[in-house]
Coordinates of C-alpha atoms in Angstrom, one line a residue:
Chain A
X1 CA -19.1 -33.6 -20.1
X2 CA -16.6 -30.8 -20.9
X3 CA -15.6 -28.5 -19.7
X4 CA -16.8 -28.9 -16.6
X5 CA -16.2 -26.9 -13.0
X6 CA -14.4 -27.7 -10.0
X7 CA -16.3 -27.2 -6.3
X8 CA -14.0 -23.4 -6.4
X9 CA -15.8 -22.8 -9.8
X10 CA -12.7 -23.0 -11.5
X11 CA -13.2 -24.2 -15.3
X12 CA -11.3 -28.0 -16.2
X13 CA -10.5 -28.2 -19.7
X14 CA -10.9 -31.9 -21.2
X15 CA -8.2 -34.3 -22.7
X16 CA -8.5 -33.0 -25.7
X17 CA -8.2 -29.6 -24.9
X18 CA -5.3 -30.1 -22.9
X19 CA -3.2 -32.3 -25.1
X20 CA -3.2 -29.7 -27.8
X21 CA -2.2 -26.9 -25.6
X22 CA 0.9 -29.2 -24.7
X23 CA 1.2 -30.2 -27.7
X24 CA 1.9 -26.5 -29.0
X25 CA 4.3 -26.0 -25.9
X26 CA 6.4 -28.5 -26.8
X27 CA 5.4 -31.0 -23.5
X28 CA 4.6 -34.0 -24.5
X29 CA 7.2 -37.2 -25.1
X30 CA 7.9 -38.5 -28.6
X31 CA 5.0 -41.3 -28.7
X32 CA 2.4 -38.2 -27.0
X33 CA 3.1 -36.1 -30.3
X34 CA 3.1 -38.9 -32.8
X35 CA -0.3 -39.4 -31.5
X36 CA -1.3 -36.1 -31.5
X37 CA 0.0 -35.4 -34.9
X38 CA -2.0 -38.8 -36.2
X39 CA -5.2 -37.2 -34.7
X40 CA -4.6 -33.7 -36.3
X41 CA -4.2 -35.1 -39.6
X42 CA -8.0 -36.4 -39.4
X43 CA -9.2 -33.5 -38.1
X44 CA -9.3 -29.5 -39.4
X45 CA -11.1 -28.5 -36.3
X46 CA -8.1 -29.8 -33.8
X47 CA -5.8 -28.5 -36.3
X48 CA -7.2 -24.9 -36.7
X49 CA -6.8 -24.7 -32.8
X50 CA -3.4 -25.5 -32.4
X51 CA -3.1 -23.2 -35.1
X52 CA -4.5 -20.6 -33.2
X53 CA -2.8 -21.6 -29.9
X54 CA 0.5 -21.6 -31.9
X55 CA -0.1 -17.6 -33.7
X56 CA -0.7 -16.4 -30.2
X57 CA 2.3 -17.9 -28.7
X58 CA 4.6 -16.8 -31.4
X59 CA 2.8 -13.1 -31.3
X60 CA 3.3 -13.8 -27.7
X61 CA 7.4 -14.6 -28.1
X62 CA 7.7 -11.5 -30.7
X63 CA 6.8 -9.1 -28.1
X64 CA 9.3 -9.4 -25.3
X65 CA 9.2 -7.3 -21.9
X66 CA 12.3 -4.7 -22.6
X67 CA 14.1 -4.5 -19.3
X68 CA 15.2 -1.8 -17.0
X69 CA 18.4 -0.6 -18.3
X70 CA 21.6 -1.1 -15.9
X71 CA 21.3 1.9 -13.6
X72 CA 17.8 0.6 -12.5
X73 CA 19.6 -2.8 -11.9
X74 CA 22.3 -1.5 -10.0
X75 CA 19.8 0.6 -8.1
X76 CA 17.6 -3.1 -7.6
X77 CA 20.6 -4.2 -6.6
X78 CA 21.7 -2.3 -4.1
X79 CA 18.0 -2.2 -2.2
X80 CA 18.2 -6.2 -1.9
X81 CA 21.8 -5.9 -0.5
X82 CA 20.3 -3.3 2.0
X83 CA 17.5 -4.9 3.0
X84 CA 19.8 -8.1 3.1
X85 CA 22.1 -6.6 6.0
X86 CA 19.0 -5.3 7.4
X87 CA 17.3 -9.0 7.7
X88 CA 20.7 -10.0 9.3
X89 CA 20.7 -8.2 12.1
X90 CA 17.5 -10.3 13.3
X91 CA 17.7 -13.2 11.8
X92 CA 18.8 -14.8 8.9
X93 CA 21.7 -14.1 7.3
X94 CA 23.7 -13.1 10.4
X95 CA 26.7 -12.7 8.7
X96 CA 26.2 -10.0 6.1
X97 CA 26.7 -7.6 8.4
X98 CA 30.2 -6.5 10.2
X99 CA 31.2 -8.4 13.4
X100 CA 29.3 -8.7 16.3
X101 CA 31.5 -7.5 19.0
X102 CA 30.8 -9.6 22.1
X103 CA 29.3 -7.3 25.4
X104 CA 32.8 -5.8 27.3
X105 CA 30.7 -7.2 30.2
X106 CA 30.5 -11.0 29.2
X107 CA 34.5 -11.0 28.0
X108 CA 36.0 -12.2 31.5
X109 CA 33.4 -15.0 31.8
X110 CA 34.7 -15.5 28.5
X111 CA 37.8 -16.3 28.9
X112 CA 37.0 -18.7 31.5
X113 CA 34.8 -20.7 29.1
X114 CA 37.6 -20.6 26.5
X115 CA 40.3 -21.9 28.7
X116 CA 37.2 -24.8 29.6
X117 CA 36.5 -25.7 26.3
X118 CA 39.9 -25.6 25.5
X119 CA 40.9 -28.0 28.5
X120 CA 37.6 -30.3 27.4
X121 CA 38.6 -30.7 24.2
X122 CA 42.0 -31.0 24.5
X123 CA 41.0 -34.1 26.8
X124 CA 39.1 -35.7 24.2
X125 CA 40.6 -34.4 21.3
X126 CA 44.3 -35.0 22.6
X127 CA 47.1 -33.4 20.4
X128 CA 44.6 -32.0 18.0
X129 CA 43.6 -29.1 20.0
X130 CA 46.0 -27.0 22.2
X131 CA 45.0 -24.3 24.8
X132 CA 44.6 -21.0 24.7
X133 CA 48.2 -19.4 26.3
X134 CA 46.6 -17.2 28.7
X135 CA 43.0 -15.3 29.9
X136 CA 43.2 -12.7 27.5
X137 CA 40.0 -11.1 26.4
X138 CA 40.6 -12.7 22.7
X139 CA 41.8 -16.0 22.7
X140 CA 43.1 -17.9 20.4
X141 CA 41.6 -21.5 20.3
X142 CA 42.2 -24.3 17.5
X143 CA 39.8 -26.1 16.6
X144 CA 39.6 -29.5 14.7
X145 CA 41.7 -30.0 11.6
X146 CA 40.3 -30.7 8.1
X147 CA 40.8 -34.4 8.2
X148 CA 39.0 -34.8 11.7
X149 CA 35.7 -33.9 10.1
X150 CA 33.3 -35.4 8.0
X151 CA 29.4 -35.4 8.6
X152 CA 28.0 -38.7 6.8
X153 CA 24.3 -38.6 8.0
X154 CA 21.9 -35.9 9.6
X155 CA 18.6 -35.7 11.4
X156 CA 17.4 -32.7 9.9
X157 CA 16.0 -31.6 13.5
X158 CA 19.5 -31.0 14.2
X159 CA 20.5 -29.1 11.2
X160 CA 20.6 -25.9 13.3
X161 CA 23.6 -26.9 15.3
X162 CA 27.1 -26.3 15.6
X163 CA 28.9 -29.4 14.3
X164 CA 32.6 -29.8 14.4
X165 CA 33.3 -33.5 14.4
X166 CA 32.4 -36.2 13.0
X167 CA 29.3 -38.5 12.8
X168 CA 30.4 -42.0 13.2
X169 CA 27.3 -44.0 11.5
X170 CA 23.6 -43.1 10.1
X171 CA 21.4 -42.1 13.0
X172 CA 23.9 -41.7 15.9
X173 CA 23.8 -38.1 15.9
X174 CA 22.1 -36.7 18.1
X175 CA 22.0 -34.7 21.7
X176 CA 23.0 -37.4 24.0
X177 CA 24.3 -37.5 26.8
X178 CA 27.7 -35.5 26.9
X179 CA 30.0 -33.7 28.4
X180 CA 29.1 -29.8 28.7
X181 CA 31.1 -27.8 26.5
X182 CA 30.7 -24.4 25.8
X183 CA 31.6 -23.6 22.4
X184 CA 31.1 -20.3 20.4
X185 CA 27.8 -18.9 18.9
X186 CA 28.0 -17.8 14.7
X187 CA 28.2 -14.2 15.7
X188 CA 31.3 -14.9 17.6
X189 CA 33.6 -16.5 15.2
X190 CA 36.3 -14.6 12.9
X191 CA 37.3 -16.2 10.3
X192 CA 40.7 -15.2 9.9
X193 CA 41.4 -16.5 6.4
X194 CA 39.9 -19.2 4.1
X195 CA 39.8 -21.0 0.5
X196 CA 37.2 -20.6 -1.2
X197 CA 37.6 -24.6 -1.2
X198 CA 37.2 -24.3 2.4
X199 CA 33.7 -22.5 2.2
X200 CA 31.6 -25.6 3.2
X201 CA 33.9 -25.9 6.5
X202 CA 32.7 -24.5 9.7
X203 CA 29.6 -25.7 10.4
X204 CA 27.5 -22.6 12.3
X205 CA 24.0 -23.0 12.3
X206 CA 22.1 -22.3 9.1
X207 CA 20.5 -25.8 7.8
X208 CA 21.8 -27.2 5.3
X209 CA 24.9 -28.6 6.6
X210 CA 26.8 -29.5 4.0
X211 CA 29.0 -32.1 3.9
X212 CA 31.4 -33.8 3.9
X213 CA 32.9 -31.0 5.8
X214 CA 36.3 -29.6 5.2
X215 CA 37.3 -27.4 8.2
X216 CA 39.3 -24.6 8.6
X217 CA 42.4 -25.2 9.4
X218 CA 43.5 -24.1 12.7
X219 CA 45.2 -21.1 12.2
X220 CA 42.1 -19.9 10.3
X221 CA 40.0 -19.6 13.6
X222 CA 39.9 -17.1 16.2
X223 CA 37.3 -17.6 19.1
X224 CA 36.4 -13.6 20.3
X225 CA 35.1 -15.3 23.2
X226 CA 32.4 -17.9 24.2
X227 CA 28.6 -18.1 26.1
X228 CA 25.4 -19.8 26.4
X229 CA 23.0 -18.7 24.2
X230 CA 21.2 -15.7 25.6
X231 CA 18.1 -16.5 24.4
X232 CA 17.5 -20.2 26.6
X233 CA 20.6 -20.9 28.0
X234 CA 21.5 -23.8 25.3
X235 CA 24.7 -25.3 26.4
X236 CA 26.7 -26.9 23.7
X237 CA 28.6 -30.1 24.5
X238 CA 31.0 -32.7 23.5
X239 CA 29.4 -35.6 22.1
X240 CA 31.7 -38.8 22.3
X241 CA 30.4 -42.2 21.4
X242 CA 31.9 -44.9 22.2
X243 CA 34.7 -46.0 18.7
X244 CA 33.6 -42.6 17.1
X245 CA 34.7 -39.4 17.1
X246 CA 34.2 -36.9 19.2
X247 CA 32.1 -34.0 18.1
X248 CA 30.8 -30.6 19.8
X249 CA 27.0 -30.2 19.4
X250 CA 26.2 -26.3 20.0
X251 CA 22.4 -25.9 19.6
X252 CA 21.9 -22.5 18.3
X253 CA 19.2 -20.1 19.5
X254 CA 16.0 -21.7 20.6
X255 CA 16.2 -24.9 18.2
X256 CA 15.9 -27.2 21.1
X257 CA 16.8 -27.6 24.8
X258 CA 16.7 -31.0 25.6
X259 CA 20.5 -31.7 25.8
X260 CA 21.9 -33.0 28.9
Chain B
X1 CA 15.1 -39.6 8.0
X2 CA 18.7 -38.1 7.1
X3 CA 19.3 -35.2 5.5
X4 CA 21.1 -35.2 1.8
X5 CA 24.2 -33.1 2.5
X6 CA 25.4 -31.5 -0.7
X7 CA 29.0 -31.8 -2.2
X8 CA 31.4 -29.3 -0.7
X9 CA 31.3 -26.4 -3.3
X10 CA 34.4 -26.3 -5.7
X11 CA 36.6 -23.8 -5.7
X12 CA 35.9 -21.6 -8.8
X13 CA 34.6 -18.2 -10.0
X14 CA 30.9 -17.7 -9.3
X15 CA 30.1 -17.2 -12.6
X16 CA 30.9 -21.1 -12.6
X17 CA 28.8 -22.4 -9.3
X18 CA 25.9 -24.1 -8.8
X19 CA 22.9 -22.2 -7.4
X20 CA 23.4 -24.1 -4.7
X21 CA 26.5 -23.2 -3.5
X22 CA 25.8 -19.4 -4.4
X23 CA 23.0 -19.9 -1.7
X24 CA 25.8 -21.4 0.8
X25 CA 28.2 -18.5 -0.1
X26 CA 25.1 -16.0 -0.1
X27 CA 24.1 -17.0 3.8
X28 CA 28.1 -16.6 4.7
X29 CA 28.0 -12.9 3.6
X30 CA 29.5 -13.5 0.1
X31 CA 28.4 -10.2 -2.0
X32 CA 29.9 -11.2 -5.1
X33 CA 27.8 -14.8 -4.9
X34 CA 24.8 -12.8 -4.4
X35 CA 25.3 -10.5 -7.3
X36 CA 25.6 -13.6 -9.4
X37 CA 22.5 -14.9 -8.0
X38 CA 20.7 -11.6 -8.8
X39 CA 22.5 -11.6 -12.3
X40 CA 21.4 -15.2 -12.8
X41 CA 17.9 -14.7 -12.5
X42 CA 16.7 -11.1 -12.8
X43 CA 15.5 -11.0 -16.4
X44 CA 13.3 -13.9 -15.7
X45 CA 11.8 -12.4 -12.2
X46 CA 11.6 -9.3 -13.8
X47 CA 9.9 -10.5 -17.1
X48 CA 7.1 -12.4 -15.0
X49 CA 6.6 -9.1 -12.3
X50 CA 6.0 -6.9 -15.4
X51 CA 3.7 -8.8 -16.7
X52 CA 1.6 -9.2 -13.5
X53 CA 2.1 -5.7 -12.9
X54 CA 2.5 -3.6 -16.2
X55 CA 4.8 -1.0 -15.4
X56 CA 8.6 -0.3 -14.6
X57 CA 8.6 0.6 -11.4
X58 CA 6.1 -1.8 -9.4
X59 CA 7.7 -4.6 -11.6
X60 CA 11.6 -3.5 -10.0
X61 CA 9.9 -3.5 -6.3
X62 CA 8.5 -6.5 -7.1
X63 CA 12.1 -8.3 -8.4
X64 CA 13.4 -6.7 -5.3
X65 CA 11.0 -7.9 -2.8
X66 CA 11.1 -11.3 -4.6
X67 CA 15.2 -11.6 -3.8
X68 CA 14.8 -10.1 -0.4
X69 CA 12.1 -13.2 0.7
X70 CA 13.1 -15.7 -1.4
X71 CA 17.0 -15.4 0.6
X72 CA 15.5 -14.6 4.2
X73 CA 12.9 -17.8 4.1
X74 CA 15.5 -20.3 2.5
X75 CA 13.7 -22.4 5.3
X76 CA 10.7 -22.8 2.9
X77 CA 13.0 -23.7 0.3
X78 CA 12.8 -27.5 0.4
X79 CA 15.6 -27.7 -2.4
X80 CA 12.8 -30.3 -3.8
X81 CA 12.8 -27.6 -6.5
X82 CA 15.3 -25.2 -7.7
X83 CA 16.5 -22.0 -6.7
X84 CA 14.7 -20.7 -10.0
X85 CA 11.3 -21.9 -9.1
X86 CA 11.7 -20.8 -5.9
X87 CA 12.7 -17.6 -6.5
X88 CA 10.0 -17.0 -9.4
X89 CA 7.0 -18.5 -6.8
X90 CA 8.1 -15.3 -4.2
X91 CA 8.2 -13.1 -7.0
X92 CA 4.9 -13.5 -9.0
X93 CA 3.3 -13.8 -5.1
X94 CA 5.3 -10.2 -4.4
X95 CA 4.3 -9.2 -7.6
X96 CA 0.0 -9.8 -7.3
X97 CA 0.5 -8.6 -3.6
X98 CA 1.8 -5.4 -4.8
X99 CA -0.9 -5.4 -8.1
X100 CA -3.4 -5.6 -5.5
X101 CA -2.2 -2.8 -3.0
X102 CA -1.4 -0.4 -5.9
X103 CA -3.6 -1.3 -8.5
X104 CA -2.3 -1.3 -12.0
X105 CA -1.2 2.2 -13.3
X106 CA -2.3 4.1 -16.8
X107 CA -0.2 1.9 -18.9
X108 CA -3.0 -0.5 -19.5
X109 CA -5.5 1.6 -19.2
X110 CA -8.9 0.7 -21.5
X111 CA -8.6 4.8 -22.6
X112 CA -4.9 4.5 -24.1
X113 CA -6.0 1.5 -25.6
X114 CA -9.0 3.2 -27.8
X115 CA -6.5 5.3 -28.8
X116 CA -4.6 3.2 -30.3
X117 CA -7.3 1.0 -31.8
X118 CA -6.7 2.6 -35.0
X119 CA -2.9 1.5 -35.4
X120 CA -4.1 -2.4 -34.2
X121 CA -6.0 -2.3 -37.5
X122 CA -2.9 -2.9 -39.1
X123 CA -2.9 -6.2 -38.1
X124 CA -4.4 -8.0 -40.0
X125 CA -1.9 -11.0 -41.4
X126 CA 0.1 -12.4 -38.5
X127 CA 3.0 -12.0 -40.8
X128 CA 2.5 -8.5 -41.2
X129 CA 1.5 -7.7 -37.9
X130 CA 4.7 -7.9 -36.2
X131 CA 6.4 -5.6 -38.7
X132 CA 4.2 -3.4 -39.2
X133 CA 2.7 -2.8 -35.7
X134 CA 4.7 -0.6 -33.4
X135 CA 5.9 -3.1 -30.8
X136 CA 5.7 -1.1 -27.6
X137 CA 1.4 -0.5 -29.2
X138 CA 2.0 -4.6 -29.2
X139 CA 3.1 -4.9 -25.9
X140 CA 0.6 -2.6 -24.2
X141 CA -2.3 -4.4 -26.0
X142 CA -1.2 -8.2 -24.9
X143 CA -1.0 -6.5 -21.0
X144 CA -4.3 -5.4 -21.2
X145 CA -5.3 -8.9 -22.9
X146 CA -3.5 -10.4 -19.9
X147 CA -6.1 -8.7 -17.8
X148 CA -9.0 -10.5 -19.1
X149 CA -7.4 -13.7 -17.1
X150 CA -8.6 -14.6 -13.6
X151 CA -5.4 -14.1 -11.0
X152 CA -4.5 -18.1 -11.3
X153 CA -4.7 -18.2 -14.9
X154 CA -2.6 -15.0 -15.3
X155 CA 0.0 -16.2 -12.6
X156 CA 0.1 -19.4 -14.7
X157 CA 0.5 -18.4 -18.1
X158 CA 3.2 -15.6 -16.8
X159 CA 4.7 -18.3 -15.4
X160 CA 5.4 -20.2 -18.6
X161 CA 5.1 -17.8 -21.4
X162 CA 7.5 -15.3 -19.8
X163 CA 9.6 -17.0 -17.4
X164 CA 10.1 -20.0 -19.5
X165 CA 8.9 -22.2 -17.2
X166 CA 8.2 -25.9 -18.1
X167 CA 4.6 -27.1 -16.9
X168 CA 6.2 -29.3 -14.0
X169 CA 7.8 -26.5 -12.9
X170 CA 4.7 -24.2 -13.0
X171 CA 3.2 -26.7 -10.9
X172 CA 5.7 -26.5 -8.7
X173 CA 5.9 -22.9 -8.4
X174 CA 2.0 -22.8 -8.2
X175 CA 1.6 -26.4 -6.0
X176 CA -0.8 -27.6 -8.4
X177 CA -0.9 -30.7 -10.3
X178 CA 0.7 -30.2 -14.0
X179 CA -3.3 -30.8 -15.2
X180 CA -4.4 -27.7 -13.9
X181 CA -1.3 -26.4 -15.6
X182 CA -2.3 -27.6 -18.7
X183 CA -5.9 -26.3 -18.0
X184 CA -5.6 -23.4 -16.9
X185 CA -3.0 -22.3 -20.0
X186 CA -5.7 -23.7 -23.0
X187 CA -8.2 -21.1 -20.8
X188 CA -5.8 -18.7 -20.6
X189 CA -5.3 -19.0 -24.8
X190 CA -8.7 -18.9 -25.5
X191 CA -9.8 -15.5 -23.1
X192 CA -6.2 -13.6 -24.6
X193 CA -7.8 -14.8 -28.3
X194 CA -11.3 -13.7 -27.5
X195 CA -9.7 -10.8 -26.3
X196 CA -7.0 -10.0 -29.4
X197 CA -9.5 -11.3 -32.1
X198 CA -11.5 -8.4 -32.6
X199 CA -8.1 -6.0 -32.1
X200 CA -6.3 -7.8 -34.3
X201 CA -8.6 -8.5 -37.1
X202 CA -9.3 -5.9 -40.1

């Protein structure tokens, strides 16, 4: 019998009732509203509803909300933006804010792991990646070009990492065993200069990663300087399979520890 | 199970990007892809707060708030729906959180509204209503119509009436099958009528 309850109390309109209502919205497919339109004909009672349904929707569409004018949009505006920078210094969108500038304390340890990287990948990577000059506090470090990269497939438990390489097949990604490579964090990346065609490229942490990547090219990048994520230590690493490409997996904050 | 890694994002004015690649350029810091965003979808957000909340004010913290968590909790946004939807979801939830800490203000207030029975009696042909009633007497009366609804049916009929959203997309926004949808807006018709009737009639 209709209407009947639900076990929350809440009331279920029948068939009937519900057809008409789509009917007036516009919902149903061709064949739906030939039907309907068939049964109306037969029947005043059906056709005084949708009548009804249809004056208090077009009441309804007469009466619109007026909106805020612009200086209480600009005002909105700016509040989200705010509150957008603010949210970035925990969390989310790291990179609304300026530039973190890496701890004065951390920059000779640094420069040691960018010369290390640096040799690492230019072992794997040969003539694709060249070495930072010298142990300056900022070094200059080059990563992989934009036809070294594409990512194909992705476990979505790995969607938080730092990618730069490329994924040889479906389902070989992953954190295998590997060379240890330390590789920068999000917050420690300039980007120098980039196209907006480019804006996919660098893969740094937030999921999705998009693909297929184009990188930056290599005079795009500077690496301020290089560490294990504070939080648990998380190395990143080279991961090399055997007839792929060589890729640097840099887990970012917490997301998992189980690499080599 | 591999993830479905979107097309690089083309290189073009944001007026002219996806929502999805606003969202990419929004998470690298890109203002002018978040004002687009905002642009994009603030009528709607701000259409469906008002009428959940009934004034200015609580409706613009409400838009606000919406933006702010919709953008910091992309992680719940399983791109199964769009950015829309997603957005709208955080907003009418911002916007019945806030309802319910604030409580609605004067505008629709029962007093105001026996005040201005005596101009609703001008509506007496459907026709002639819409001419000859002043709208913003209109509007007022349809918000405190609105709060004859139960919280779900409101949220619901908000949803589609002033958001424009279709029902599969309610459902979405709600997680409830497009039948309830469909139920809950022929309720929804019937208590505003019920409601209006007597108002509206001579």
């Amino acid at each position: 019998m209709w209407p009947h309850k639900r076990e929350d109390g809440e009331e279920i309109a029948s068939p009937c009732q519900t057809w008409l209502t789509a009917y007036v919205d516009g919902e149903l497919r061709d064949e739906e509203r030939a039907r309907v339109e068939a049964w109306l004909a037969g029947n005043p009672e059906a056709r005084a509803e949708v009548e009804a349904q249809q004056h208090l929707k077009a009441l309804w569409e007469r009466c619109p909300v007026p909106g805020p004018d612009a200086l209480a949009w600009d005002d909105v505006l700016a509040r989200v933006e705010s509150a957008l920078d603010a949210a970035a210094t925990e969390d989310a969108l790291t990179r609304f804010g300026p530039p973190r500038t890496p701890p004065r304390s951390r920059w000779r340890w640094a420069a040691w792991a960018a010369v290390a990287a640096a040799i690492l990948l230019t072992v794997w990577l040969g003539q694709r990646v060249a070495p930072p000059d010298d142990g300056s506090d900022s070094e200059s470090f080059e990563l992989v070009s934009d036809t070294d990269v594409v990512i194909d497939d992705m476990d979505p438990a790995d969607a938080r990492a730092l990618v730069v390489g490329r994924v040889p097949s479906p389902g070989s990604f992953g954190l295998e065993p590997g060379e240890r490579l330390e590789v920068v964090s999000p917050e420690e990346v300039t980007i120098i200069s980039m196209d907006g065609s480019d804006t996919p490229a660098l893969v740094v942490g937030e999921p999705p990663v998009a693909g297929p990547l184009v990188l930056a090219r290599r005079d795009e990048v500077q690496v301020d300087h290089m560490a294990p994520h504070p939080a648990d230590e998380t190395m990143p690493y080279l991961h090399a399979p055997e007839g792929g490409w060589p890729m640097v997996v840099a887990p970012l904050k917490a997301a998992r520890k189980d690499g080599p | 199970m591999a993830a479905v890694i979107p097309a690089p994002c083309p290189h073009r004015p944001v007026s002219e990007l996806d929502d999805d690649c606003l969202l990419r350029r929004v998470a690298e810091g890109k203002r002018e892809a978040l004002e687009e965003l905002f642009r994009r979808y603030r009528v709607a957000a701000y259409r469906v707060a008002s009428r959940l909340l009934g004034n200015e004010a609580d409706a613009l913290d409400a838009v606000q708030e919406g933006f702010v968590k919709a953008l910091t909790h992309l992680s719940g946004f399983q791109r199964r729906s769009s950015f829309k939807t997603w957005l709208l979801r955080v907003v009418s939830n911002a916007a019945l959180d806030l309802g319910r800490q604030r409580g609605r203000r004067e505008a629709v207030s029962l007093e105001a509204a026996e005040v201005r029975d005596a101009n609703l009696s001008l509506l007496l042909v459907p026709d002639e209503s819409a001419a000859r009633l002043d709208r913003a007497e209109l509007r007022r009366l349809l918000d405190q119509a609105l709060q004859t609804l139960s919280e779900p049916q409101r949220q619901t009929f908000v949803l589609h009436a002033e958001a424009g959203l279709s029902y599969r997309e309610v459902a979405e926004v709600m997680d409830i099958s497009i039948g309830t949808v469909m139920s809950r807006l022929y309720y929804a018709r019937q208590k505003l009528r019920n409601y209006l009737g007597p108002r509206l009639s001579p």
